[in-house]
XYZ file of C-alpha atoms in Angstrom:
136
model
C 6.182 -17.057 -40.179
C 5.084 -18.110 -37.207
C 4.754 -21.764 -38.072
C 8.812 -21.287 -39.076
C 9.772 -20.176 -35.546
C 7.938 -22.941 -33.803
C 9.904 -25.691 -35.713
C 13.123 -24.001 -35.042
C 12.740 -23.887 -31.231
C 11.233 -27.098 -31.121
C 14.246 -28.266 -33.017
C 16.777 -26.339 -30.924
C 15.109 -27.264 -27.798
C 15.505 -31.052 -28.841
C 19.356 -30.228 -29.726
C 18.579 -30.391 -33.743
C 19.555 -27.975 -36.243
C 16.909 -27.748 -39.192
C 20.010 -28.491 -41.703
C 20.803 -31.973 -39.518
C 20.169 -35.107 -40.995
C 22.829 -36.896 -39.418
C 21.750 -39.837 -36.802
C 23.393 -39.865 -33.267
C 21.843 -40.316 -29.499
C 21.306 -36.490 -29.790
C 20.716 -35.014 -32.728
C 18.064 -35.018 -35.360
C 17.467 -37.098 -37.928
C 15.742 -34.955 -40.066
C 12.596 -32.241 -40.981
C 10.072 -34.421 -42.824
C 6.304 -34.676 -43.829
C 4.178 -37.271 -42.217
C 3.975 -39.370 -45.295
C 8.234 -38.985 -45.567
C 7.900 -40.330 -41.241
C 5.404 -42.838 -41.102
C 4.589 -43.589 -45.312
C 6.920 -46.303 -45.176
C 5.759 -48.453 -41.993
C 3.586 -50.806 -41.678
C -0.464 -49.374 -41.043
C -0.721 -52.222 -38.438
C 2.075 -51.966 -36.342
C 1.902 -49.330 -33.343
C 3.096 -46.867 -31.585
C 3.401 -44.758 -28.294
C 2.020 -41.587 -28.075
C 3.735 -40.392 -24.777
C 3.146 -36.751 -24.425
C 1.054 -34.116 -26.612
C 1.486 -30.634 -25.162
C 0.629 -26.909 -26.444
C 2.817 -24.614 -27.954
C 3.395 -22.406 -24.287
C 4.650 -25.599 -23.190
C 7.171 -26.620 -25.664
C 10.192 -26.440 -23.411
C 8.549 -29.632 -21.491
C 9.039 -31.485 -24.816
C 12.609 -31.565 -24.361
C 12.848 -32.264 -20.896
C 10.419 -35.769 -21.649
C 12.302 -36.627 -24.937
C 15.657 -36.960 -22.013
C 13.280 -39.201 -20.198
C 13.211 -42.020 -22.906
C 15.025 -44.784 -22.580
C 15.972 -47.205 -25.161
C 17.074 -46.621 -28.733
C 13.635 -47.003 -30.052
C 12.837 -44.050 -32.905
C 11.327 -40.629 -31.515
C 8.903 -38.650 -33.153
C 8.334 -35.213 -32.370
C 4.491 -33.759 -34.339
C 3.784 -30.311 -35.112
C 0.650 -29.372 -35.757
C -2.284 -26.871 -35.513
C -6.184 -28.067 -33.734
C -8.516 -26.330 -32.830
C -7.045 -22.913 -32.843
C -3.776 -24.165 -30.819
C -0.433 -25.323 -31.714
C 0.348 -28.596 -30.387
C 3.773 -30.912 -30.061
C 2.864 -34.465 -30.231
C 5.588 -36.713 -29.266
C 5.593 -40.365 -30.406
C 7.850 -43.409 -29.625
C 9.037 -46.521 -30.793
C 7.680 -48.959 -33.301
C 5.870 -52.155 -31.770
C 4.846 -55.172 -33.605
C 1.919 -55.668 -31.314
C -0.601 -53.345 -29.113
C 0.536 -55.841 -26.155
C 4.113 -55.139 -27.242
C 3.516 -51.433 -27.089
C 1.487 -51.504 -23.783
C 4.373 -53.505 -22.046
C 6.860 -50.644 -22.950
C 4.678 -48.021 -21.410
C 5.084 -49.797 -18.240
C 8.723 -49.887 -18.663
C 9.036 -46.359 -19.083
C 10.039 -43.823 -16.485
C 7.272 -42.276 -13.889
C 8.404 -38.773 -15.045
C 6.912 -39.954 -18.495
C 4.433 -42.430 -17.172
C 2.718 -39.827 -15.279
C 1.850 -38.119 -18.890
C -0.886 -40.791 -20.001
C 0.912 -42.111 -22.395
C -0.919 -44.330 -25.353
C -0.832 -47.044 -27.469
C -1.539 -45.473 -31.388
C -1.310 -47.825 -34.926
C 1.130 -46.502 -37.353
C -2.161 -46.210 -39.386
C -3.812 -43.998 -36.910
C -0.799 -41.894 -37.127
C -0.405 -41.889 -41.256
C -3.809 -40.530 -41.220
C -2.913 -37.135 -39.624
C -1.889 -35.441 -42.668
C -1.452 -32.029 -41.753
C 1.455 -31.993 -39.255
C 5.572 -31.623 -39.368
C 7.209 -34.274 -38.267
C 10.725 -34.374 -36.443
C 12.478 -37.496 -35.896
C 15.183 -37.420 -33.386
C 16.661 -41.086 -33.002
């Protein structure tokens, strides 16, 4: 139960409705698995991970996702470690690790401050026990 009403504020504080699968600049695409997310792209491409924060923090998530620029795809984790529930939010798809590092540069300080980091899609595919939320 309380795995239920952690994706439903994380979805309502990102301005999604669990029942949305519609795509505009701010609404969700949909409530998937990680192999329905990430199954379908390519292991060697990569990724950003800009921001993984606990579950006390989860009204940050929001407030960074506002922070992106670009219409590169935003991924939004959900997931339990070590005793803690944790938001993991990834962006963009990048042909190349160089490709991916320039964009952190080119994001804002608000999000730059964060330690954000280059992950492969493959990295990513291998977390199998998380909910994924993609918002753009």
């Amino acid at each position: 139960m309380q795995k239920i009403f952690a994706l439903v504020a994380v979805l309502l504080l990102a301005g999604c409705s669990s029942t949305d699968t519609t795509h505009t600049a701010s609404q969700c695409i949909g409530v998937m698995t990680t192999q329905e997310a990430y199954g379908h792209l390519n292991p060697n491409r990569f990724t950003i991970q800009v921001l993984a924060l606990t579950e006390e923090r989860q009204a940050d998530v929001k407030n960074y996702i506002n922070h992106i620029p670009g219409q590169q795809p935003i991924w939004v984790n959900w997931k339990k470690s070590q005793g803690n529930h944790w938001y993991a939010v990834i962006y963009g798809d990048f042909a190349t690790k160089e490709e991916a590092k320039y964009m952190i540069d080119q994001l804002p300080t608000e999000v730059r401050q964060q330690g954000p980091f280059v992950r492969s899609f493959g990295d990513v595919q291998n977390d199998k026990q998380t909910e994924v939320f993609r918002l753009r």
